[in-house]
Coordinates of C-alpha atoms and ligand atoms in Angstrom, one line a residue:
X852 CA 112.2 54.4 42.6
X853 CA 108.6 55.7 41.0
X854 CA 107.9 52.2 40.6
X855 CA 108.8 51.3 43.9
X856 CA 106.3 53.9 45.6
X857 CA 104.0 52.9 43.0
X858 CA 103.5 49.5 44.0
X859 CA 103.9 51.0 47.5
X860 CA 100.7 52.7 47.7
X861 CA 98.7 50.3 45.5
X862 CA 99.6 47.8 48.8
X863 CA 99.1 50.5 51.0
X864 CA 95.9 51.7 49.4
X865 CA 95.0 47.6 49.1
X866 CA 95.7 46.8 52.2
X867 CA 93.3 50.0 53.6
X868 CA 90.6 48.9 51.3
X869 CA 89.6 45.9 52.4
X870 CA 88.6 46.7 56.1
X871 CA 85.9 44.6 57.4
X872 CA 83.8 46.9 59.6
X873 CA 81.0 46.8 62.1
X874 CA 78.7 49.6 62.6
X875 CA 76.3 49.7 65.7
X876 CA 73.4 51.9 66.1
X877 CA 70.9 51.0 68.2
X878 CA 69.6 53.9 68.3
X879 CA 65.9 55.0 66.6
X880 CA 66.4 59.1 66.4
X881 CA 66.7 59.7 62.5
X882 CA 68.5 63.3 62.9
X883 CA 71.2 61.1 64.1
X884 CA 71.4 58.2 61.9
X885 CA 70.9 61.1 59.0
X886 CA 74.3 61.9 59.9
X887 CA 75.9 58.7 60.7
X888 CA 74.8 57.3 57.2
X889 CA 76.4 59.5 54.9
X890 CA 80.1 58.7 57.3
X891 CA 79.1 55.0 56.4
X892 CA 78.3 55.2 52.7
X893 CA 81.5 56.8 52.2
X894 CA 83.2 54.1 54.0
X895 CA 81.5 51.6 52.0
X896 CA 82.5 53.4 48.3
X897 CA 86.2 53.8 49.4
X898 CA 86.0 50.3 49.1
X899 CA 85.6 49.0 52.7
X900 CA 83.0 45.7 53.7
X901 CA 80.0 47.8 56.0
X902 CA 78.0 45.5 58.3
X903 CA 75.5 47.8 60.0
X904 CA 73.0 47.2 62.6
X905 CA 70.7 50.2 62.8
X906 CA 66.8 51.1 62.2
X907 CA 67.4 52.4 58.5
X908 CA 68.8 49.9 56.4
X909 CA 69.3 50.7 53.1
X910 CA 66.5 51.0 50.1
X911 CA 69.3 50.7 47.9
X912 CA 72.6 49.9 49.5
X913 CA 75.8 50.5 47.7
X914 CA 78.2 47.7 47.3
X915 CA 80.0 46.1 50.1
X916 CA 77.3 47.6 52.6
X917 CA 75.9 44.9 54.4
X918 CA 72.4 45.5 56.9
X919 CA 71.3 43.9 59.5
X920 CA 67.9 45.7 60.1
X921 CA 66.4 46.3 63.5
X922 CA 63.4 48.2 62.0
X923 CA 59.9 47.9 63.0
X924 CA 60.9 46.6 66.5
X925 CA 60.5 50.3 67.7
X926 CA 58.8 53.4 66.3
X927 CA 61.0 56.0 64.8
X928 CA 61.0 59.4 66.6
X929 CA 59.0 61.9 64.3
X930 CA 57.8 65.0 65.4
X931 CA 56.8 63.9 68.3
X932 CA 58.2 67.0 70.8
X933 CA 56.3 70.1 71.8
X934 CA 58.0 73.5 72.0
X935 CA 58.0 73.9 75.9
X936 CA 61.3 74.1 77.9
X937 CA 61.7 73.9 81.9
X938 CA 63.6 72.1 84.6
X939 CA 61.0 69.6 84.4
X940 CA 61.6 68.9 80.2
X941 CA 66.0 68.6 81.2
X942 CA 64.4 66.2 83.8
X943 CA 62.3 64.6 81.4
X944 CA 65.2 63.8 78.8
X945 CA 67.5 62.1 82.0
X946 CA 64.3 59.9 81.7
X947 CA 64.2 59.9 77.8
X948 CA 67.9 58.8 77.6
X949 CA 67.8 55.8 79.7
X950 CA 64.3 54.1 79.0
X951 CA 65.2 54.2 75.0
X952 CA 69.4 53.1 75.8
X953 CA 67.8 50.6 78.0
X954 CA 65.4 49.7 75.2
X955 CA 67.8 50.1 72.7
X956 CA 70.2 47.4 74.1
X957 CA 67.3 44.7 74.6
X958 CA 66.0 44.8 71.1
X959 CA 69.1 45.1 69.8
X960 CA 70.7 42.0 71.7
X961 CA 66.8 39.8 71.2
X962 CA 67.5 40.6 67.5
X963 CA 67.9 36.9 65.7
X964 CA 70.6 37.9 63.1
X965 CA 72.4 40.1 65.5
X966 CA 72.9 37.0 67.3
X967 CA 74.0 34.8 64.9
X968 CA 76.4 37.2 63.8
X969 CA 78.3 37.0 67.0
X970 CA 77.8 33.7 67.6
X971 CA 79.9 33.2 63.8
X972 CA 82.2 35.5 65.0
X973 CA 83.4 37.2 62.3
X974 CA 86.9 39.2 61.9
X975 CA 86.0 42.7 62.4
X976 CA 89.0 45.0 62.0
X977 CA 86.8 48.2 63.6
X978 CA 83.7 48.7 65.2
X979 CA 82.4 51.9 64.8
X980 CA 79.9 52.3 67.7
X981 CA 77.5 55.6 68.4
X982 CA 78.4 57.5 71.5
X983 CA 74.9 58.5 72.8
X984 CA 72.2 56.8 75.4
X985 CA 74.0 53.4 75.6
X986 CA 77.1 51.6 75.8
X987 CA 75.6 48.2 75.2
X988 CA 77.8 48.4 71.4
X989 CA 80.8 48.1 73.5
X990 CA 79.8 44.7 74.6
X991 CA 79.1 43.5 71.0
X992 CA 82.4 44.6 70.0
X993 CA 84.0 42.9 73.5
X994 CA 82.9 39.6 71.9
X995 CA 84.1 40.2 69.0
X996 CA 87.4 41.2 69.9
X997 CA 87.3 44.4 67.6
X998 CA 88.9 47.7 68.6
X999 CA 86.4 50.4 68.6
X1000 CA 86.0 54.1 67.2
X1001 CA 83.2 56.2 68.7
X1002 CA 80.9 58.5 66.7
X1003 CA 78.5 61.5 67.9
X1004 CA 76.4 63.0 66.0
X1005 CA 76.4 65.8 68.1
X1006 CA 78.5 67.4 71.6
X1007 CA 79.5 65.5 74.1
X1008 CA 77.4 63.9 77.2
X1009 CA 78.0 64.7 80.2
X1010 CA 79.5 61.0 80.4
X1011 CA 81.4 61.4 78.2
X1012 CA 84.3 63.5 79.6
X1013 CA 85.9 61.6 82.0
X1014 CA 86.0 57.6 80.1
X1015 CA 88.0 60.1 77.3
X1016 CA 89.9 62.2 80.2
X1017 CA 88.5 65.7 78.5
X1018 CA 88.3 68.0 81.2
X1019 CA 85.2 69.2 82.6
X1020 CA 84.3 72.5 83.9
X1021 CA 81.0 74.1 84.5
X1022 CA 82.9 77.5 84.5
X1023 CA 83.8 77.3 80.8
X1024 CA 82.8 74.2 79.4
X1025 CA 79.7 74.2 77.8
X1026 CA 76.3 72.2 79.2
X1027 CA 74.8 70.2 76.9
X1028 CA 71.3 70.5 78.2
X1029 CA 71.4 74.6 79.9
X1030 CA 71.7 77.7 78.8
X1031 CA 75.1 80.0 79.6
X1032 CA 77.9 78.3 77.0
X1033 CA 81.2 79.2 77.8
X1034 CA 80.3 82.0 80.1
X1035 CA 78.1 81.3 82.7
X1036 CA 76.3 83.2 85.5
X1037 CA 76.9 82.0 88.8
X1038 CA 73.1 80.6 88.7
X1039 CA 73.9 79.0 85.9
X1040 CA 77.0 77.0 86.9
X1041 CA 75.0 76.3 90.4
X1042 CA 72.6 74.8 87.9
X1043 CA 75.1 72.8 85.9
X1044 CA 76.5 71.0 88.9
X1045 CA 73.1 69.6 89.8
X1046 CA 72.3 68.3 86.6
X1047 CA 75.7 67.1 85.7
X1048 CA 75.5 65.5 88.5
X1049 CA 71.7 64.0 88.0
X1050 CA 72.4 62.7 84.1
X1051 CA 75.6 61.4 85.1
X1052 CA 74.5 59.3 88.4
X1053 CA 71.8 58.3 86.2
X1054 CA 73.6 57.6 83.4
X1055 CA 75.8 55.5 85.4
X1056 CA 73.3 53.5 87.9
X1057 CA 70.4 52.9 85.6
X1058 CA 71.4 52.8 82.5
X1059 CA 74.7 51.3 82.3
X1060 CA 74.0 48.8 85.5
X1061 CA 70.9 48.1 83.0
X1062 CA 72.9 47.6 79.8
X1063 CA 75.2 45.3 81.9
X1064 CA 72.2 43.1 83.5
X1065 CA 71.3 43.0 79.6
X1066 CA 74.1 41.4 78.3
X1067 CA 74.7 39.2 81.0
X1068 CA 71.9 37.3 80.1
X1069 CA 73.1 36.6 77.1
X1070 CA 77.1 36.7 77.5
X1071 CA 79.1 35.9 80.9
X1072 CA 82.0 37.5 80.3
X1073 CA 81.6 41.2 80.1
X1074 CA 83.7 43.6 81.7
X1075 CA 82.2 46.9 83.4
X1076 CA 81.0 49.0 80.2
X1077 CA 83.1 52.0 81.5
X1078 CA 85.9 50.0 81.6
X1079 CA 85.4 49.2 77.7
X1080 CA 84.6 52.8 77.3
X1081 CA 87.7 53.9 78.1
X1082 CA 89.1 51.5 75.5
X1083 CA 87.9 53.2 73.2
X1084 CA 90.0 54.0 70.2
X1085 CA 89.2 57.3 68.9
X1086 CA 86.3 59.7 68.8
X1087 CA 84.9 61.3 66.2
X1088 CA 83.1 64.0 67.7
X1089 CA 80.6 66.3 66.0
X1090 CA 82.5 69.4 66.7
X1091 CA 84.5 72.3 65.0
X1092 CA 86.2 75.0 67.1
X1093 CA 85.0 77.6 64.3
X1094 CA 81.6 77.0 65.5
X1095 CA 81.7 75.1 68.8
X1096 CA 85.0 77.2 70.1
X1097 CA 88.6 75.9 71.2
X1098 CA 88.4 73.5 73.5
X1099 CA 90.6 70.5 75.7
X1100 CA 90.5 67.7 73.9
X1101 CA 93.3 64.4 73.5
X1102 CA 94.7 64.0 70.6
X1103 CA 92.3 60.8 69.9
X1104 CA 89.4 63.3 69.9
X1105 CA 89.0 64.3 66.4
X1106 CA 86.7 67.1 65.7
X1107 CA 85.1 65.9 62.3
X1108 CA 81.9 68.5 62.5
X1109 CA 80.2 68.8 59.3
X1110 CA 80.9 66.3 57.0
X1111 CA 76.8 65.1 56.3
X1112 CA 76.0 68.4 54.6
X1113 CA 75.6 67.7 50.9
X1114 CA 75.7 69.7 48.1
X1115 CA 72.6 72.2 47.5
X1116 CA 70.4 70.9 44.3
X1117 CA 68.1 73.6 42.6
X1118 CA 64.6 74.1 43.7
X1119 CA 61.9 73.0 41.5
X1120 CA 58.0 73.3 41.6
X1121 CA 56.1 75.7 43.9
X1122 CA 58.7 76.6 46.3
X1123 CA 61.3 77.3 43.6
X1124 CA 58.6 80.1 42.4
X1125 CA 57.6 81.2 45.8
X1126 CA 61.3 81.5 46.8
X1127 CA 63.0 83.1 43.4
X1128 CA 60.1 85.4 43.0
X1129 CA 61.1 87.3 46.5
X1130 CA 61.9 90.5 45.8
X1131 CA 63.3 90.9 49.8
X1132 CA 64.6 87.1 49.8
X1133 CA 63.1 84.6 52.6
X1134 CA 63.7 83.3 56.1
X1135 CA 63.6 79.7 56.8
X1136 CA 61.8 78.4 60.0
X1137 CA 62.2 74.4 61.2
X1138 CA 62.5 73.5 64.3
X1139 CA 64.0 69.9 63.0
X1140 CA 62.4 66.4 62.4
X1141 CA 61.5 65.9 65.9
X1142 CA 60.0 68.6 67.5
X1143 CA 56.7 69.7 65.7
X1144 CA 56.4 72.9 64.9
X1145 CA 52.8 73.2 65.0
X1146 CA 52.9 72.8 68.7
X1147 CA 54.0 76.1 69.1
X1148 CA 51.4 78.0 72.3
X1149 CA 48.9 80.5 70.6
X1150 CA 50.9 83.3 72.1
X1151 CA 54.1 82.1 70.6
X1152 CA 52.6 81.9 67.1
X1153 CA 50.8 84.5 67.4
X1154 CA 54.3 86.5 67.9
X1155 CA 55.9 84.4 65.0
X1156 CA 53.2 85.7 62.3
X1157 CA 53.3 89.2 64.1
X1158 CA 57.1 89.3 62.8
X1159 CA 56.3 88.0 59.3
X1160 CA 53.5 90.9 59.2
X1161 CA 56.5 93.3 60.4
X1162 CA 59.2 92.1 57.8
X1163 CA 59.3 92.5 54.0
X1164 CA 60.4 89.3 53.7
X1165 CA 59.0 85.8 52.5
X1166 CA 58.9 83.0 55.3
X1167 CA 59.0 79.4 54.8
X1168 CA 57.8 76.9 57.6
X1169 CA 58.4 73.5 58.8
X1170 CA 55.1 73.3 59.6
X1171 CA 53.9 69.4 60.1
X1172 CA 49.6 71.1 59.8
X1173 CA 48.3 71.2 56.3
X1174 CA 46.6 75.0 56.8
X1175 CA 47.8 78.0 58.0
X1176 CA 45.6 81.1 57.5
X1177 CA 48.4 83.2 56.2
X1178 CA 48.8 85.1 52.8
X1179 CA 50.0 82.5 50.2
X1180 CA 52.6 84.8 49.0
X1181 CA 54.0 86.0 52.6
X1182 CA 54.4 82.5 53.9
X1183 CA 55.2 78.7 52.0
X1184 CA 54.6 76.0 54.5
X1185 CA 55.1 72.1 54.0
X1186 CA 55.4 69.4 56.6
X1187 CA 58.8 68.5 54.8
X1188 CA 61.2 70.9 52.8
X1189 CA 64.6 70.1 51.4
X1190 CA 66.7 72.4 53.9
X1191 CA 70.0 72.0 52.3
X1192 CA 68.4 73.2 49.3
X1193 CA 67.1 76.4 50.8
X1194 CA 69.7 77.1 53.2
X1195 CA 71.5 76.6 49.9
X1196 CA 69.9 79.6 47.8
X1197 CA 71.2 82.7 47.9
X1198 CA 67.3 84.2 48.1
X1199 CA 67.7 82.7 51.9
X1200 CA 68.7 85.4 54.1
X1201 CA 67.9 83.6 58.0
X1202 CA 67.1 80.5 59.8
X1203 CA 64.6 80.6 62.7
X1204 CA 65.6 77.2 64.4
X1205 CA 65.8 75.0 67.2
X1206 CA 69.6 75.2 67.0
X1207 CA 69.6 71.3 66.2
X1208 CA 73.7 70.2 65.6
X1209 CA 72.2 69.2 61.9
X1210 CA 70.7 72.6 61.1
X1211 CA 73.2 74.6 62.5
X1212 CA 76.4 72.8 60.5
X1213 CA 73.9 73.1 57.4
X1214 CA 73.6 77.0 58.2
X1215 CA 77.7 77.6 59.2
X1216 CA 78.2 75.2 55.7
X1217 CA 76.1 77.7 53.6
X1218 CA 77.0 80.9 56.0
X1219 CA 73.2 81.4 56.6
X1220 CA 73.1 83.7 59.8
X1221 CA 70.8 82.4 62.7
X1222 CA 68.2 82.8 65.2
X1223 CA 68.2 79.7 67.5
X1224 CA 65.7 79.3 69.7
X1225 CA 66.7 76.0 71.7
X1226 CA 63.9 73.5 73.1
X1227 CA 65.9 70.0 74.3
X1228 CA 69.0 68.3 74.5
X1229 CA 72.3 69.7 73.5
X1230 CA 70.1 72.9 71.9
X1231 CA 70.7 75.2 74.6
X1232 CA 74.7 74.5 74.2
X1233 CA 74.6 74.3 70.2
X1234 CA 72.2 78.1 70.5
X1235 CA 75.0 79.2 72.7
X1236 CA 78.2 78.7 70.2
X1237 CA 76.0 80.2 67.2
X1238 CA 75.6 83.0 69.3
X1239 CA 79.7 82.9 70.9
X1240 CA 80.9 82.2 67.4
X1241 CA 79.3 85.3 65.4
X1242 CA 76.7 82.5 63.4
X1243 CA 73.6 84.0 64.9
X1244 CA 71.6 85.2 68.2
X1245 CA 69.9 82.8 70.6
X1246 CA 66.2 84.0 71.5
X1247 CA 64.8 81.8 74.6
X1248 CA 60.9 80.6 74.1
X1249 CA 60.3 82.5 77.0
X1250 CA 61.6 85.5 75.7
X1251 CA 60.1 84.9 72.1
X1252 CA 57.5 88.3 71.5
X1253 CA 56.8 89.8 68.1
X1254 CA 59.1 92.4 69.2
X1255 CA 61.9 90.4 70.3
X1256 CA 61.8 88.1 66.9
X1257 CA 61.8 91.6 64.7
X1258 CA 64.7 92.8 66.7
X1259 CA 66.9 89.5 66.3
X1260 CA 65.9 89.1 62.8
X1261 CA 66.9 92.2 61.9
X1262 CA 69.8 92.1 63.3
X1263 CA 71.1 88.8 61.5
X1264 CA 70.1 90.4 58.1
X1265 CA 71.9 93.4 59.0
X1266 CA 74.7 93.6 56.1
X1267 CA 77.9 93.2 58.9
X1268 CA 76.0 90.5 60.6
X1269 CA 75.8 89.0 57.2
X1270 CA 78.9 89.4 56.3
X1271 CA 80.9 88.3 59.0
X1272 CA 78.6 85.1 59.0
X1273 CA 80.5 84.6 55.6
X1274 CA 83.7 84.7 56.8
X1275 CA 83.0 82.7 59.6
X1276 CA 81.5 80.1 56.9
X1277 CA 84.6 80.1 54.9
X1278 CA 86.9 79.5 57.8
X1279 CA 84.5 76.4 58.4
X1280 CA 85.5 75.3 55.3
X1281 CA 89.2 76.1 55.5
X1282 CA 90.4 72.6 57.2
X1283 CA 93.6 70.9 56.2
X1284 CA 91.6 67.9 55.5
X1285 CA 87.6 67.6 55.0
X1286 CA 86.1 66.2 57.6
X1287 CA 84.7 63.4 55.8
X1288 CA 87.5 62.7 55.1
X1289 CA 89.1 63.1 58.5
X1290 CA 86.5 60.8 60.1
X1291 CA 87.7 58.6 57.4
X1292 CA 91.6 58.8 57.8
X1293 CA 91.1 58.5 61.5
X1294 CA 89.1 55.0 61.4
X1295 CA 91.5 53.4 58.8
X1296 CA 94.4 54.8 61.2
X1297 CA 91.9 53.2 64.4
X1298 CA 92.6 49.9 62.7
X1299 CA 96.2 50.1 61.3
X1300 CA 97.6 50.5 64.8
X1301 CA 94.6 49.3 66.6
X1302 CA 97.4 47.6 69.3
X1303 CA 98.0 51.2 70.5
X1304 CA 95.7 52.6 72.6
X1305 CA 96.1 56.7 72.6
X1306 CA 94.3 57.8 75.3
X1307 CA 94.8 60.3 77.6
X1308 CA 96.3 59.5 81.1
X1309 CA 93.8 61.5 82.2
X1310 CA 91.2 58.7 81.9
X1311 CA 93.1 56.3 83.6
X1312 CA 94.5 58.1 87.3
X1313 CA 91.5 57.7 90.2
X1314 CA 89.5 61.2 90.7
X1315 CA 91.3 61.8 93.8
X1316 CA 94.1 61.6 92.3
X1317 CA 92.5 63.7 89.0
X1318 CA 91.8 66.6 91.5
X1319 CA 94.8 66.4 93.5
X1320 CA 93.4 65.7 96.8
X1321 CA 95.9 63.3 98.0
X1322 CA 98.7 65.8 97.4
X1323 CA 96.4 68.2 99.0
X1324 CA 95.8 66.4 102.3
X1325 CA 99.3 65.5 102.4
X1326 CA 100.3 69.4 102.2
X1327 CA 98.1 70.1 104.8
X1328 CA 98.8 67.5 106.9
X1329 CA 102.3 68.7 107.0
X1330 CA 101.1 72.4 107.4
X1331 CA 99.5 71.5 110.3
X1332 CA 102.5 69.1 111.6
X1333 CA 105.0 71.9 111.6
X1334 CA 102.2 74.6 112.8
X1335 CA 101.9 72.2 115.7
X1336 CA 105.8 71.9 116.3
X1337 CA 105.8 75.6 116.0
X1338 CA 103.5 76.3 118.6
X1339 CA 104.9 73.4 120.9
X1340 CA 108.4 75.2 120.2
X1341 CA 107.3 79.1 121.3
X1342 CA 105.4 77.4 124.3
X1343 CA 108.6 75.6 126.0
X1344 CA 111.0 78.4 125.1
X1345 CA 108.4 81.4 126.0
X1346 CA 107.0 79.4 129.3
X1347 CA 111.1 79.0 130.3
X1348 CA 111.5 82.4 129.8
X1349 CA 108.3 83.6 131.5
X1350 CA 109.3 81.4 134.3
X1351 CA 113.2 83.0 134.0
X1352 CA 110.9 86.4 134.6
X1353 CA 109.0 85.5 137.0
X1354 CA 111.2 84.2 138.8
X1355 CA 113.6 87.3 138.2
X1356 CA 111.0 89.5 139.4
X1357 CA 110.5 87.6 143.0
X1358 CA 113.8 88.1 143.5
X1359 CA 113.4 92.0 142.6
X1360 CA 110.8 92.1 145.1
X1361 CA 112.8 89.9 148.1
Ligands
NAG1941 C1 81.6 41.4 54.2 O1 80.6 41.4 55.2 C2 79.6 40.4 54.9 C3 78.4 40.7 55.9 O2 78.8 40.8 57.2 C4 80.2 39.0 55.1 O3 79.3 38.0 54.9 C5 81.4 38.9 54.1 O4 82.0 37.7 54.3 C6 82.4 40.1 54.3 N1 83.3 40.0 53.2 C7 84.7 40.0 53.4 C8 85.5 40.0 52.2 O5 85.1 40.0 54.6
NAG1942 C1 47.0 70.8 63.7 O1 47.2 71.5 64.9 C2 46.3 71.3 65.9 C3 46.6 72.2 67.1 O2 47.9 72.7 67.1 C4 46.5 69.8 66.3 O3 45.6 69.5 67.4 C5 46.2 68.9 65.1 O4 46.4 67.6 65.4 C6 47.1 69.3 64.0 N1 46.8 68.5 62.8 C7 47.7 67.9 62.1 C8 47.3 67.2 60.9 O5 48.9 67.8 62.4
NAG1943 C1 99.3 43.2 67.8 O1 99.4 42.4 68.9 C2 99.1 41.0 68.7 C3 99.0 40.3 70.1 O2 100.0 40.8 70.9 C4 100.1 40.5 67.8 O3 99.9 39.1 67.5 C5 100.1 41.2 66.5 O4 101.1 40.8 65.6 C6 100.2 42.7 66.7 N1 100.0 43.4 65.5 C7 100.9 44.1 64.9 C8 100.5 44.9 63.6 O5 102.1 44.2 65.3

């Protein structure tokens, strides 16, 4: 019998080892790919063959992991965004999302090797595809006949909701791109209707209609890409309830948040000395890999350096600019820092961020408390759980003073705050199955049964349908049909009777 289940799961674990996978990112942001990379690598060392298409290939790639490199055919997005938030940035990032899926898809499809790839067409048993600007992937994996799983490095689009059937609604679902999280003002949820409705019409009628023009100059057989979309086998989405809250997702929605942070490695050199040597610990200010810190409004830094003045703590800064005029043992600065390894130490008592989805699993992974100060994208949703879920406070750049930064500091360092941040970290941790290895399980399950689709029927019935407006009108339709009988009914028996009287009283009066 022992033997029996022996040789079982030496087939079982054989016959899972040897899946040939495609991964697709056409995307150029490294915050995601950061992300995406380690889920990859991991694939590769439990044994399965990688093929990736991406903008980072490998220095050193680890057996069975396979590149097909799309770098140098667009620049890498580096600090390149300024600290500034308004209608006009959300606007901005509509824009953003569809010139580089757009892009994404033409240099991706132009690329030699990608071609001859699917012109060998090779077995692929899953195609793991990034859910982000662009559903070009899905075409790819069309051609090869490969069932897909979908990865995020981050929340979901706005797009994103309906191809998976996940309910929408701007009364308690979070919006990726505004401020108000689960509980919104009025304004606010006046606000998320426009712009759900902006990135989502754009989303559909320029960047898909453009993705589709794309590949049909080089394939003629493409179905709609929503239609694809919704084939889509499972999604690993970037999410835990324990920081992003409970929400409505299908059972092929797999909430696998977390998984890139890696262990914290000692300090060495300068900063190791600047950060041990603290007698009040540190705080840790980035504002991420793409938005430059250094752009910060004279006003705005001049508030940031007011604080470090105010608190008997040491700072250390993202900061991209080689000088800062600051005491050398108040403030460490370096244009790159090894964050895991900070948020890591237990010197580190804040982080004064952006409220980027990478920084903010790092600070839930190392129960860092937080002050998030949200400039673009999902930020303004990812500040708003840190805040909901007990991680940290959200400070607008509008509202960031001296005084404001003193008070919201202080109150993350404030021994409760701190200590509920830990509890909060360990019931992160507290899953039934890592999510590494979740994200894992769930793509090797993708391919076992990959003739199943397990979808929602959400996705699939019409919107009028979805919103119950043909039972409505039906409703109402009869309402009015017997509301109408009624009335005809009182008028023929009432106008008899008032005749009957009328009548009656002529005859009174003969
Ligand atoms: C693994 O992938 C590479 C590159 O795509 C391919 O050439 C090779 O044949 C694959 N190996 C197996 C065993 O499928
Ligand atoms: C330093 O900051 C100034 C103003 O914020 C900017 O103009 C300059 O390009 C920066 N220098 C570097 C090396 O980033
Ligand atoms: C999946 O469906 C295909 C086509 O209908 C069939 O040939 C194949 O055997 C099925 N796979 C499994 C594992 O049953």
């Amino acid at each position: 019998m022992k033997l029996i289940s022996l040789f079982l799961t030496i087939v079982l674990l054989d016959s899972a080892s040897s899946l040939n996978i495609l991964g697709i990112f056409p995307y150029q942001g490294k915050s995601h790919f950061f992300v995406h990379r380690v889920y990859l690598r991991e694939l590769a060392k439990r044994g399965h063959n990688l093929t990736v298409i991406s903008h980072f290939p490998e220095k050193e790639p680890p057996k069975n992991y396979h590149d097909i490199s799309l770098a140098g055919s667009i620049k890498i997005l580096e600090d390149d965004l300024v600290v500034h938030r308004s209608y006009i940035s959300v606007l901005q990032v509509g824009i953003f999302l569809t010139t580089t899926g757009k892009e994404n898809c033409e240099v991706m499809l132009a690329n030699n090797e990608v071609q001859n790839m699917i012109k060998q067409k090779p077995k692929f048993d899953i195609v793991v595809v990034e859910q982000f600007n662009s559903d070009c992937a899905l075409g790819i994996a069309y051609k090869l006949n490969a069932p897909v799983v979908g990865v995020t490095s981050h929340i979901l689009m706005p797009w994103h909701y309906s191809r998976l059937g996940i309910p929408y609604n701007p009364s308690y679902v979070s919006f990726h791109f505004l401020e108000g999280g689960t509980k919104p003002t009025l304004v606010q949820r006046l606000e998320r209707v426009v712009f759900d409705l902006y990135f989502r019409m754009i989303y559909y009628f320029v960047t898909q209609r453009s993705d589709q023009n794309t590949l049909a100059r080089y394939f003629n057989d493409i179905p709609p890409l929503e239609d694809l979309a919704r084939e889509i086998k499972f999604l690993l989405l970037y999410h835990n309830f324990v920081l992003t809250g409970s929400r409505l997702f299908p059972a092929n929605v797999i909430e696998v948040g977390g998984y890139h942070v890696q262990k914290a490695k000692p300090l060495t050199g300068d900063l190791k000395k600047f950060i041990e040597e603290a007698e009040n610990g540190i705080i840790y200010i980035s504002f991420g890999s793409v938005i430059r810190s250094s752009s910060l409004p004279s006003d705005k830094l001049e508030a940031v350096l007011g604080a470090m003045r105010e608190l008997p703590q040491r700072f250390v800064w993202k900061w991209e600019n080689k000088t800062m005029h600051v005491d050398k043992n108040k403030l460490y600065t370096f244009d790159w820092l090894p964050q895991v390894d900070i948020l890591g130490h237990p010197k580190t008592l804040a982080f004064f961020s952006h409220a980027g989805m990478g920084g903010t699993t790092e600070a839930i992974h190392f129960g860092v408390p937080m002050v998030a100060m949200p400039v673009i994208g999902d930020q303004p949703a990812n500040a708003a759980a840190i805040e909901e879920s007990g991680l940290g406070v959200q400070l607008q750049i509008r509202d960031l003073t001296n005084q404001n930064l003193v008070t919201a500091f202080k109150k993350v360092m404030d021994p409760k705050f701190r200590e509920n941040v830990k509890l909060l970290s360990k019931a992160w941790h507290d899953r039934p199955l890592p999510p590494l290895d979740a994200a894992i399980y769930w793509t090797e399950f993708a391919a076992r049964y990959s003739n199943f689709t397990f979808r929602t029927a959400a996705a699939d019935v019409p919107l009028y349908q979805y919103i119950n407006l043909d039972i409505a009108l039906v409703y109402i339709a009869l309402l009015l049909l017997i509301l109408a009988g009624f009335k005809a009914l009182v008028s023929i028996c009432c106008l008899g009777k008032s005749k009957e009287i009328s009548r009656s009283k002529k005859i009174k009066h003969k």
